[in-house]
Amino acid sequence: MVNIAVLGNGTVGSGVVEVMSNYVSNISEKAGEKIKVKYILERPDYPEALKKENMVFDFNTILEDDEVEIVVEVIGGLSPAYEFVKKSLQKGKSVVTSNKALVAEYGKELMDIAADKNVNFLIGASVGGGIPVLRPMNVSLTADIIKGIDGILNGTTNFILTQMYENDMSFEEALKLAQNNGYAELNPEADVEGHDTTRKIAILLSLATGKRADYKKISCEGITKITKEHMEKAKALNCDIKLLAFSRVCDDGAYAFVSPVLVSKEHPLNNVRDVFNAVLIHGEITGDVMFYGQGAGKLPTASAVIADIIDCVKNKGRAILKPWADEELKIKDNGDLILKEFIAFDKDAKDIAEKYFKNIEFISGAGENTAFIIESMARKDIDSALSSILSENVKITERLPLI
Ligand code: HSE
């Protein structure tokens, strides 16, 4: 029998307890041992009427109980999650977490402690919710060299953009619907400003390269400025708009950004709708591999957490996740990236576009205003052309990469 403690009884925590109880024989059979939720940790002010028999309100009860072998951290955020996880690992308990903020900030340090103590610190639910992407990257794609990872990694923003595109909603209307459906984080800023996606792509890049990627160095733009007009233009271009995490790995680091992007109908990420996520991995040997599934929500995330609990049970005394190297992954200047870009002006100024850009395709259906696609030009050169264009009394009303 293996005893576990679940820290937090919110959406994911209650999902873990529910699935552990409903699928007890299946889970125990796969783990090779019976697993029991000995404790659920909640805050001392938790409502009396909702308290359960195995609930405790002081973390030390769990820390000091040597029967607890695995701690499941599903509180979210950095404090007190970081302190609880670190103390648990130092005490020789394995930890499973769905907390991307914790992994992005302290993943390397916590992996090092786990390796030192010969216990596990498993993070499979921190990216992609129910999509098993971290385990295949760690196990199945190990022979490959990962050259890039692109993903739709945030369910809330993908839901919002889908509602805006398909149901003609404004950003505010769609955000309210996402919140009512329980998708958005408590503070929606982390979702809609792209910070959640930035943390997730940093974790994926760290796993792909074995070096810690600092999410704070990844350029990030959210979806709050996307309007109905953007959606109309996207439809005219036969594209959708997605919040994309883009990355390309090179010998001396990686390019990475998070931004709204026009995704053409032919691209495999185009059809990823609603709360679904997808991760497209470009392998040097395998070519493209795509993972698709529900990136948020109670049961899909609980399923990923429980898969990690089972791995902890099967790998007692052996840390299976190799800690990231001490050397940090260099995040390179995106100015050298060459991607197709869509640009729109506030007026009809085709002559100005032609003066500054070569190889452009004008878009019909952009009304009175000039809109065009730049086929191939480094970002830094587009930036400098656009700043010169401002002095020609032309405003840039839209600029989006196109994949
Ligand atoms: N708020 C996150 C999302 C939850 O919408 O994807 C899962 O990380």
Tab-separated table of C-alpha atoms and ligand atoms in Angstrom:
chain	number	residue	atom	x	y	z
A	1	MET	CA	0.000	0.000	0.000
A	2	VAL	CA	1.271	3.463	-0.957
A	3	ASN	CA	-0.103	6.478	0.926
A	4	ILE	CA	-0.361	9.787	-0.842
A	5	ALA	CA	-1.350	13.298	0.237
A	6	VAL	CA	-3.109	15.743	-2.063
A	7	LEU	CA	-2.274	19.405	-1.379
A	8	GLY	CA	-5.306	21.435	-2.462
A	9	ASN	CA	-8.906	20.454	-3.038
A	10	GLY	CA	-9.670	22.833	-5.904
A	11	THR	CA	-10.546	21.861	-9.468
A	12	VAL	CA	-7.558	19.580	-10.079
A	13	GLY	CA	-7.243	18.287	-6.487
A	14	SER	CA	-10.870	17.250	-6.252
A	15	GLY	CA	-10.524	15.662	-9.706
A	16	VAL	CA	-7.537	13.608	-8.546
A	17	VAL	CA	-9.419	12.374	-5.467
A	18	GLU	CA	-12.518	11.589	-7.561
A	19	VAL	CA	-10.607	9.614	-10.210
A	20	MET	CA	-8.501	7.821	-7.559
A	21	SER	CA	-11.714	6.662	-5.908
A	22	ASN	CA	-13.690	5.795	-9.076
A	23	TYR	CA	-10.861	3.897	-10.763
A	24	VAL	CA	-9.130	2.457	-7.714
A	25	SER	CA	-8.668	-1.094	-9.011
A	26	ASN	CA	-7.505	0.019	-12.479
A	27	ILE	CA	-4.983	2.459	-10.968
A	28	SER	CA	-3.694	-0.001	-8.345
A	29	GLU	CA	-3.331	-2.722	-10.991
A	30	LYS	CA	-1.280	-0.409	-13.217
A	31	ALA	CA	0.863	0.789	-10.313
A	32	GLY	CA	1.331	-2.743	-8.974
A	33	GLU	CA	0.295	-1.587	-5.497
A	34	LYS	CA	-2.820	-0.184	-3.863
A	35	ILE	CA	-2.726	3.614	-3.605
A	36	LYS	CA	-4.599	5.368	-0.810
A	37	VAL	CA	-5.319	9.092	-0.455
A	38	LYS	CA	-4.376	9.369	3.214
A	39	TYR	CA	-4.685	13.163	3.455
A	40	ILE	CA	-6.149	16.108	1.583
A	41	LEU	CA	-4.661	19.425	2.676
A	42	GLU	CA	-6.907	22.470	2.813
A	43	ARG	CA	-6.710	25.939	4.317
A	44	PRO	CA	-7.754	26.235	8.001
A	45	ASP	CA	-10.693	28.466	7.004
A	46	TYR	CA	-12.164	25.745	4.734
A	47	PRO	CA	-15.989	25.673	5.240
A	48	GLU	CA	-17.008	23.298	8.046
A	49	ALA	CA	-19.860	21.805	6.006
A	50	LEU	CA	-17.503	20.721	3.179
A	51	LYS	CA	-14.823	19.134	5.379
A	52	LYS	CA	-13.981	15.481	4.672
A	53	GLU	CA	-12.757	12.793	7.033
A	54	ASN	CA	-9.214	12.678	5.644
A	55	MET	CA	-8.788	16.463	5.390
A	56	VAL	CA	-5.988	18.116	7.334
A	57	PHE	CA	-5.224	21.790	7.709
A	58	ASP	CA	-1.589	21.811	8.763
A	59	PHE	CA	1.013	20.780	6.184
A	60	ASN	CA	3.311	19.494	8.934
A	61	THR	CA	0.896	16.615	9.587
A	62	ILE	CA	1.756	15.370	6.074
A	63	LEU	CA	5.440	16.255	6.221
A	64	GLU	CA	5.999	14.445	9.505
A	65	ASP	CA	4.033	11.321	8.555
A	66	ASP	CA	6.590	8.820	7.228
A	67	GLU	CA	3.791	6.696	5.772
A	68	VAL	CA	3.156	9.392	3.136
A	69	GLU	CA	5.440	8.528	0.231
A	70	ILE	CA	4.001	10.776	-2.481
A	71	VAL	CA	2.823	14.373	-2.207
A	72	VAL	CA	0.563	15.714	-4.958
A	73	GLU	CA	0.824	19.494	-5.249
A	74	VAL	CA	-2.203	20.954	-7.009
A	75	ILE	CA	-2.527	24.229	-5.110
A	76	GLY	CA	-1.109	26.322	-7.969
A	77	GLY	CA	0.921	29.542	-7.677
A	78	LEU	CA	4.285	29.878	-5.973
A	79	SER	CA	3.474	30.318	-2.314
A	80	PRO	CA	3.016	28.130	-0.324
A	81	ALA	CA	3.403	25.511	-3.104
A	82	TYR	CA	7.182	26.018	-3.446
A	83	GLU	CA	7.843	25.691	0.279
A	84	PHE	CA	5.626	22.592	0.602
A	85	VAL	CA	7.184	20.860	-2.419
A	86	LYS	CA	10.760	21.635	-1.402
A	87	LYS	CA	10.225	20.403	2.163
A	88	SER	CA	8.517	17.229	0.910
A	89	LEU	CA	11.412	16.400	-1.445
A	90	GLN	CA	14.009	17.160	1.214
A	91	LYS	CA	12.142	14.787	3.511
A	92	GLY	CA	12.492	12.035	0.874
A	93	LYS	CA	8.934	12.074	-0.464
A	94	SER	CA	8.241	12.043	-4.205
A	95	VAL	CA	6.213	14.957	-5.546
A	96	VAL	CA	3.795	15.187	-8.477
A	97	THR	CA	2.633	18.615	-9.591
A	98	SER	CA	0.372	20.258	-12.173
A	99	ASN	CA	1.747	23.681	-11.268
A	100	LYS	CA	3.436	25.287	-14.305
A	101	ALA	CA	4.254	28.485	-12.404
A	102	LEU	CA	6.216	26.418	-9.873
A	103	VAL	CA	7.981	24.328	-12.526
A	104	ALA	CA	8.864	27.328	-14.712
A	105	GLU	CA	10.312	29.217	-11.727
A	106	TYR	CA	11.876	26.513	-9.547
A	107	GLY	CA	11.830	23.340	-11.677
A	108	LYS	CA	15.607	22.981	-11.902
A	109	GLU	CA	16.187	23.418	-8.163
A	110	LEU	CA	13.415	20.963	-7.277
A	111	MET	CA	14.639	18.369	-9.818
A	112	ASP	CA	18.127	18.616	-8.317
A	113	ILE	CA	16.789	17.975	-4.806
A	114	ALA	CA	14.740	15.013	-6.080
A	115	ALA	CA	17.783	13.516	-7.837
A	116	ASP	CA	19.880	14.024	-4.707
A	117	LYS	CA	17.290	12.251	-2.560
A	118	ASN	CA	16.567	9.502	-5.130
A	119	VAL	CA	12.903	10.402	-5.248
A	120	ASN	CA	10.775	11.693	-8.103
A	121	PHE	CA	9.587	15.165	-8.968
A	122	LEU	CA	7.165	14.635	-11.862
A	123	ILE	CA	5.606	17.499	-13.795
A	124	GLY	CA	3.567	15.825	-16.545
A	125	ALA	CA	0.360	17.745	-15.824
A	126	SER	CA	2.046	21.155	-15.846
A	127	VAL	CA	1.851	21.467	-19.657
A	128	GLY	CA	-1.028	20.425	-21.855
A	129	GLY	CA	-3.397	19.291	-19.069
A	130	GLY	CA	-4.552	15.848	-20.125
A	131	ILE	CA	-2.250	15.584	-23.168
A	132	PRO	CA	0.558	13.144	-22.488
A	133	VAL	CA	3.297	15.252	-24.048
A	134	LEU	CA	6.064	15.440	-21.442
A	135	ARG	CA	6.326	11.672	-20.982
A	136	PRO	CA	6.700	10.926	-24.752
A	137	MET	CA	9.306	13.711	-24.983
A	138	ASN	CA	11.176	12.087	-22.145
A	139	VAL	CA	10.759	8.503	-23.272
A	140	SER	CA	9.760	8.074	-26.919
A	141	LEU	CA	11.518	10.959	-28.657
A	142	THR	CA	14.828	10.577	-26.861
A	143	ALA	CA	16.653	9.395	-29.989
A	144	ASP	CA	15.593	12.506	-31.849
A	145	ILE	CA	16.963	16.039	-31.834
A	146	ILE	CA	14.106	18.444	-31.265
A	147	LYS	CA	14.488	21.405	-33.619
A	148	GLY	CA	11.337	23.263	-32.660
A	149	ILE	CA	8.107	23.154	-30.713
A	150	ASP	CA	4.975	25.069	-31.657
A	151	GLY	CA	1.863	24.870	-29.583
A	152	ILE	CA	-1.531	26.055	-28.602
A	153	LEU	CA	-0.913	25.655	-24.893
A	154	ASN	CA	-3.675	27.602	-23.200
A	155	GLY	CA	-7.231	26.289	-23.239
A	156	THR	CA	-8.831	29.508	-22.021
A	157	THR	CA	-7.434	31.732	-24.769
A	158	ASN	CA	-8.101	29.117	-27.415
A	159	PHE	CA	-11.713	28.927	-26.214
A	160	ILE	CA	-11.993	32.741	-26.300
A	161	LEU	CA	-10.513	33.010	-29.799
A	162	THR	CA	-12.759	30.205	-31.072
A	163	GLN	CA	-15.842	31.991	-29.712
A	164	MET	CA	-14.713	35.268	-31.282
A	165	TYR	CA	-14.040	33.600	-34.642
A	166	GLU	CA	-17.056	31.301	-34.862
A	167	ASN	CA	-19.719	33.149	-32.880
A	168	ASP	CA	-18.772	36.734	-33.609
A	169	MET	CA	-18.241	37.527	-29.914
A	170	SER	CA	-16.167	40.392	-28.578
A	171	PHE	CA	-13.114	39.557	-26.459
A	172	GLU	CA	-14.948	40.615	-23.277
A	173	GLU	CA	-18.026	38.459	-24.033
A	174	ALA	CA	-15.894	35.424	-24.792
A	175	LEU	CA	-13.750	35.910	-21.642
A	176	LYS	CA	-16.896	36.033	-19.498
A	177	LEU	CA	-18.108	32.782	-21.059
A	178	ALA	CA	-14.694	31.142	-20.420
A	179	GLN	CA	-14.843	32.245	-16.783
A	180	ASN	CA	-18.423	30.959	-16.398
A	181	ASN	CA	-17.267	27.602	-17.796
A	182	GLY	CA	-14.464	27.472	-15.200
A	183	TYR	CA	-11.593	27.486	-17.726
A	184	ALA	CA	-9.859	30.746	-16.844
A	185	GLU	CA	-7.333	31.077	-14.035
A	186	LEU	CA	-8.564	32.988	-10.950
A	187	ASN	CA	-6.740	35.964	-12.363
A	188	PRO	CA	-7.455	35.813	-16.120
A	189	GLU	CA	-4.436	38.002	-16.811
A	190	ALA	CA	-2.113	34.967	-16.719
A	191	ASP	CA	-4.154	33.389	-19.514
A	192	VAL	CA	-5.095	36.332	-21.714
A	193	GLU	CA	-1.756	38.160	-21.506
A	194	GLY	CA	0.039	34.967	-22.571
A	195	HIS	CA	2.053	34.423	-19.351
A	196	ASP	CA	0.635	30.914	-18.788
A	197	THR	CA	1.614	29.956	-22.353
A	198	THR	CA	5.090	31.462	-21.911
A	199	ARG	CA	5.713	29.331	-18.810
A	200	LYS	CA	4.529	26.212	-20.634
A	201	ILE	CA	6.738	26.734	-23.709
A	202	ALA	CA	9.693	27.407	-21.372
A	203	ILE	CA	9.050	24.041	-19.664
A	204	LEU	CA	8.797	22.265	-23.044
A	205	LEU	CA	12.000	23.904	-24.276
A	206	SER	CA	13.802	22.945	-21.065
A	207	LEU	CA	12.717	19.339	-21.512
A	208	ALA	CA	13.666	19.359	-25.196
A	209	THR	CA	17.144	20.798	-24.654
A	210	GLY	CA	17.956	19.651	-21.104
A	211	LYS	CA	18.773	23.268	-20.197
A	212	ARG	CA	16.555	25.533	-18.144
A	213	ALA	CA	14.741	28.101	-20.288
A	214	ASP	CA	13.881	31.285	-18.412
A	215	TYR	CA	10.265	32.096	-19.277
A	216	LYS	CA	10.861	35.762	-18.410
A	217	LYS	CA	13.202	36.070	-21.400
A	218	ILE	CA	10.587	34.838	-23.893
A	219	SER	CA	8.817	37.628	-25.759
A	220	CYS	CA	5.127	37.524	-24.954
A	221	GLU	CA	2.014	39.191	-26.323
A	222	GLY	CA	-1.484	38.131	-25.311
A	223	ILE	CA	-4.843	38.290	-27.030
A	224	THR	CA	-6.434	41.334	-25.367
A	225	LYS	CA	-5.917	43.504	-28.446
A	226	ILE	CA	-7.588	41.038	-30.832
A	227	THR	CA	-10.818	42.505	-32.167
A	228	LYS	CA	-13.737	41.469	-34.360
A	229	GLU	CA	-11.958	43.304	-37.204
A	230	HIS	CA	-8.929	41.022	-36.832
A	231	MET	CA	-11.246	38.017	-37.062
A	232	GLU	CA	-12.865	39.365	-40.238
A	233	LYS	CA	-9.460	39.864	-41.851
A	234	ALA	CA	-8.414	36.368	-40.778
A	235	LYS	CA	-11.514	34.912	-42.446
A	236	ALA	CA	-10.769	36.864	-45.647
A	237	LEU	CA	-7.286	35.298	-45.588
A	238	ASN	CA	-8.748	31.807	-45.019
A	239	CYS	CA	-6.909	31.708	-41.694
A	240	ASP	CA	-7.803	31.431	-38.019
A	241	ILE	CA	-6.158	33.387	-35.171
A	242	LYS	CA	-4.496	31.366	-32.395
A	243	LEU	CA	-2.320	32.276	-29.437
A	244	LEU	CA	0.799	30.449	-30.534
A	245	ALA	CA	3.908	29.450	-28.615
A	246	PHE	CA	6.626	29.307	-31.254
A	247	SER	CA	10.187	28.049	-30.788
A	248	ARG	CA	13.160	26.935	-32.844
A	249	VAL	CA	16.211	25.329	-31.292
A	250	CYS	CA	19.706	26.075	-32.656
A	251	ASP	CA	23.196	25.044	-31.610
A	252	ASP	CA	23.677	28.183	-29.547
A	253	GLY	CA	20.218	28.611	-28.007
A	254	ALA	CA	16.612	28.962	-29.102
A	255	TYR	CA	14.263	31.465	-30.643
A	256	ALA	CA	10.942	31.669	-28.867
A	257	PHE	CA	7.887	33.876	-28.673
A	258	VAL	CA	4.249	33.797	-27.624
A	259	SER	CA	1.885	35.856	-29.745
A	260	PRO	CA	-1.397	35.798	-31.630
A	261	VAL	CA	-0.692	34.324	-35.049
A	262	LEU	CA	-2.684	33.824	-38.241
A	263	VAL	CA	-2.857	30.085	-38.852
A	264	SER	CA	-3.707	29.037	-42.392
A	265	LYS	CA	-6.346	26.376	-43.059
A	266	GLU	CA	-3.694	23.890	-44.229
A	267	HIS	CA	-1.658	24.084	-41.011
A	268	PRO	CA	-2.192	21.193	-38.551
A	269	LEU	CA	-2.818	23.641	-35.669
A	270	ASN	CA	-5.680	25.376	-37.528
A	271	ASN	CA	-8.366	22.954	-36.454
A	272	VAL	CA	-7.515	23.011	-32.724
A	273	ARG	CA	-10.685	24.578	-31.325
A	274	ASP	CA	-12.208	25.538	-27.980
A	275	VAL	CA	-10.419	24.392	-24.846
A	276	PHE	CA	-8.251	21.912	-26.760
A	277	ASN	CA	-4.458	22.262	-26.861
A	278	ALA	CA	-1.957	20.873	-29.330
A	279	VAL	CA	1.807	20.578	-29.324
A	280	LEU	CA	3.620	20.205	-32.637
A	281	ILE	CA	7.165	18.947	-32.225
A	282	HIS	CA	9.620	19.219	-35.116
A	283	GLY	CA	12.130	16.386	-34.780
A	284	GLU	CA	15.276	16.263	-36.894
A	285	ILE	CA	14.870	12.529	-37.429
A	286	THR	CA	11.155	11.843	-36.926
A	287	GLY	CA	9.840	14.944	-38.653
A	288	ASP	CA	6.654	16.443	-37.237
A	289	VAL	CA	4.840	14.795	-34.325
A	290	MET	CA	1.664	16.332	-32.956
A	291	PHE	CA	-0.066	15.823	-29.595
A	292	TYR	CA	-3.680	16.911	-29.231
A	293	GLY	CA	-6.157	16.856	-26.364
A	294	GLN	CA	-7.841	18.766	-23.575
A	295	GLY	CA	-5.297	21.153	-22.116
A	296	ALA	CA	-7.314	22.221	-19.098
A	297	GLY	CA	-10.130	20.981	-16.920
A	298	LYS	CA	-10.648	18.816	-13.876
A	299	LEU	CA	-10.605	15.263	-15.184
A	300	PRO	CA	-8.072	15.524	-18.053
A	301	THR	CA	-5.541	17.189	-15.725
A	302	ALA	CA	-6.328	14.688	-12.946
A	303	SER	CA	-5.592	11.874	-15.388
A	304	ALA	CA	-2.118	13.321	-16.137
A	305	VAL	CA	-1.432	13.779	-12.397
A	306	ILE	CA	-2.404	10.168	-11.670
A	307	ALA	CA	-0.189	8.870	-14.492
A	308	ASP	CA	2.715	10.570	-12.686
A	309	ILE	CA	1.628	9.114	-9.319
A	310	ILE	CA	1.706	5.648	-10.917
A	311	ASP	CA	5.213	6.359	-12.282
A	312	CYS	CA	6.349	7.374	-8.780
A	313	VAL	CA	5.029	4.098	-7.356
A	314	LYS	CA	6.721	2.075	-10.100
A	315	ASN	CA	10.030	3.923	-9.693
A	316	LYS	CA	10.575	4.075	-5.956
A	317	GLY	CA	14.160	4.965	-5.059
A	318	ARG	CA	14.992	6.035	-8.638
A	319	ALA	CA	14.613	9.593	-9.986
A	320	ILE	CA	13.402	9.152	-13.570
A	321	LEU	CA	13.471	12.790	-14.727
A	322	LYS	CA	16.999	13.958	-15.521
A	323	PRO	CA	17.505	17.407	-13.957
A	324	TRP	CA	18.095	20.272	-16.365
A	325	ALA	CA	21.746	21.290	-16.788
A	326	ASP	CA	23.262	24.145	-14.786
A	327	GLU	CA	23.773	26.099	-18.001
A	328	GLU	CA	20.757	28.214	-18.918
A	329	LEU	CA	19.260	27.937	-22.424
A	330	LYS	CA	20.091	31.119	-24.354
A	331	ILE	CA	16.916	32.749	-25.673
A	332	LYS	CA	18.017	34.432	-28.887
A	333	ASP	CA	16.906	37.734	-30.397
A	334	ASN	CA	13.876	37.055	-32.589
A	335	GLY	CA	15.001	39.771	-35.018
A	336	ASP	CA	16.735	37.145	-37.146
A	337	LEU	CA	13.615	34.985	-37.496
A	338	ILE	CA	12.064	34.828	-40.936
A	339	LEU	CA	8.322	34.168	-40.871
A	340	LYS	CA	5.533	35.263	-43.176
A	341	GLU	CA	3.871	38.384	-41.768
A	342	PHE	CA	0.526	40.060	-42.366
A	343	ILE	CA	0.508	43.867	-42.216
A	344	ALA	CA	-2.397	46.309	-42.519
A	345	PHE	CA	-2.226	50.112	-42.880
A	346	ASP	CA	-4.843	52.634	-41.815
A	347	LYS	CA	-5.174	53.950	-45.377
A	348	ASP	CA	-4.708	53.069	-49.021
A	349	ALA	CA	-0.926	53.315	-49.401
A	350	LYS	CA	0.158	50.539	-51.773
A	351	ASP	CA	2.971	52.750	-53.074
A	352	ILE	CA	4.442	53.061	-49.586
A	353	ALA	CA	4.246	49.269	-49.067
A	354	GLU	CA	6.062	48.703	-52.360
A	355	LYS	CA	8.676	51.302	-51.518
A	356	TYR	CA	9.756	49.449	-48.348
A	357	PHE	CA	9.006	45.785	-49.039
A	358	LYS	CA	9.750	43.331	-51.845
A	359	ASN	CA	7.908	40.051	-52.460
A	360	ILE	CA	4.590	41.187	-51.063
A	361	GLU	CA	1.115	39.964	-51.832
A	362	PHE	CA	-1.678	42.526	-51.506
A	363	ILE	CA	-4.894	41.303	-49.918
A	364	SER	CA	-8.155	42.133	-51.600
A	365	GLY	CA	-11.162	42.603	-49.329
A	366	ALA	CA	-9.258	44.892	-46.943
A	367	GLY	CA	-11.642	47.752	-47.764
A	368	GLU	CA	-10.080	51.144	-48.380
A	369	ASN	CA	-6.963	50.185	-46.471
A	370	THR	CA	-3.840	48.533	-47.766
A	371	ALA	CA	-3.119	45.062	-46.380
A	372	PHE	CA	-0.462	42.657	-47.548
A	373	ILE	CA	1.609	39.611	-46.739
A	374	ILE	CA	5.397	39.744	-46.613
A	375	GLU	CA	6.763	36.426	-47.839
A	376	SER	CA	10.238	36.317	-46.358
A	377	MET	CA	12.082	39.026	-44.512
A	378	ALA	CA	13.871	39.011	-41.157
A	379	ARG	CA	11.778	40.478	-38.344
A	380	LYS	CA	14.364	43.122	-37.534
A	381	ASP	CA	14.217	44.374	-41.145
A	382	ILE	CA	10.420	44.495	-41.046
A	383	ASP	CA	10.645	46.436	-37.735
A	384	SER	CA	12.970	49.005	-39.214
A	385	ALA	CA	10.883	49.379	-42.420
A	386	LEU	CA	7.735	49.860	-40.332
A	387	SER	CA	9.319	52.560	-38.182
A	388	SER	CA	10.332	54.447	-41.358
A	389	ILE	CA	6.779	54.035	-42.691
A	390	LEU	CA	5.419	55.810	-39.586
A	391	SER	CA	7.230	58.949	-40.738
A	392	GLU	CA	5.313	58.745	-44.042
A	393	ASN	CA	2.117	59.460	-42.108
A	394	VAL	CA	0.852	55.873	-42.330
A	395	LYS	CA	-0.268	53.964	-39.235
A	396	ILE	CA	0.202	50.203	-38.886
A	397	THR	CA	-3.165	48.918	-37.677
A	398	GLU	CA	-2.375	45.186	-37.694
A	399	ARG	CA	0.742	43.059	-37.715
A	400	LEU	CA	0.590	39.311	-37.188
A	401	PRO	CA	2.906	36.447	-38.109
A	402	LEU	CA	1.323	33.920	-40.485
A	403	ILE	CA	2.050	30.207	-40.420
B	1	HSE	N1	-5.714	28.265	-17.429
B	1	HSE	C1	-5.017	27.174	-18.033
B	1	HSE	C2	-5.532	27.022	-19.462
B	1	HSE	C3	-5.246	25.939	-17.246
B	1	HSE	O1	-6.549	27.646	-19.786
B	1	HSE	O2	-4.943	26.335	-20.271
B	1	HSE	C4	-4.371	24.782	-17.614
B	1	HSE	O3	-3.023	25.069	-17.477
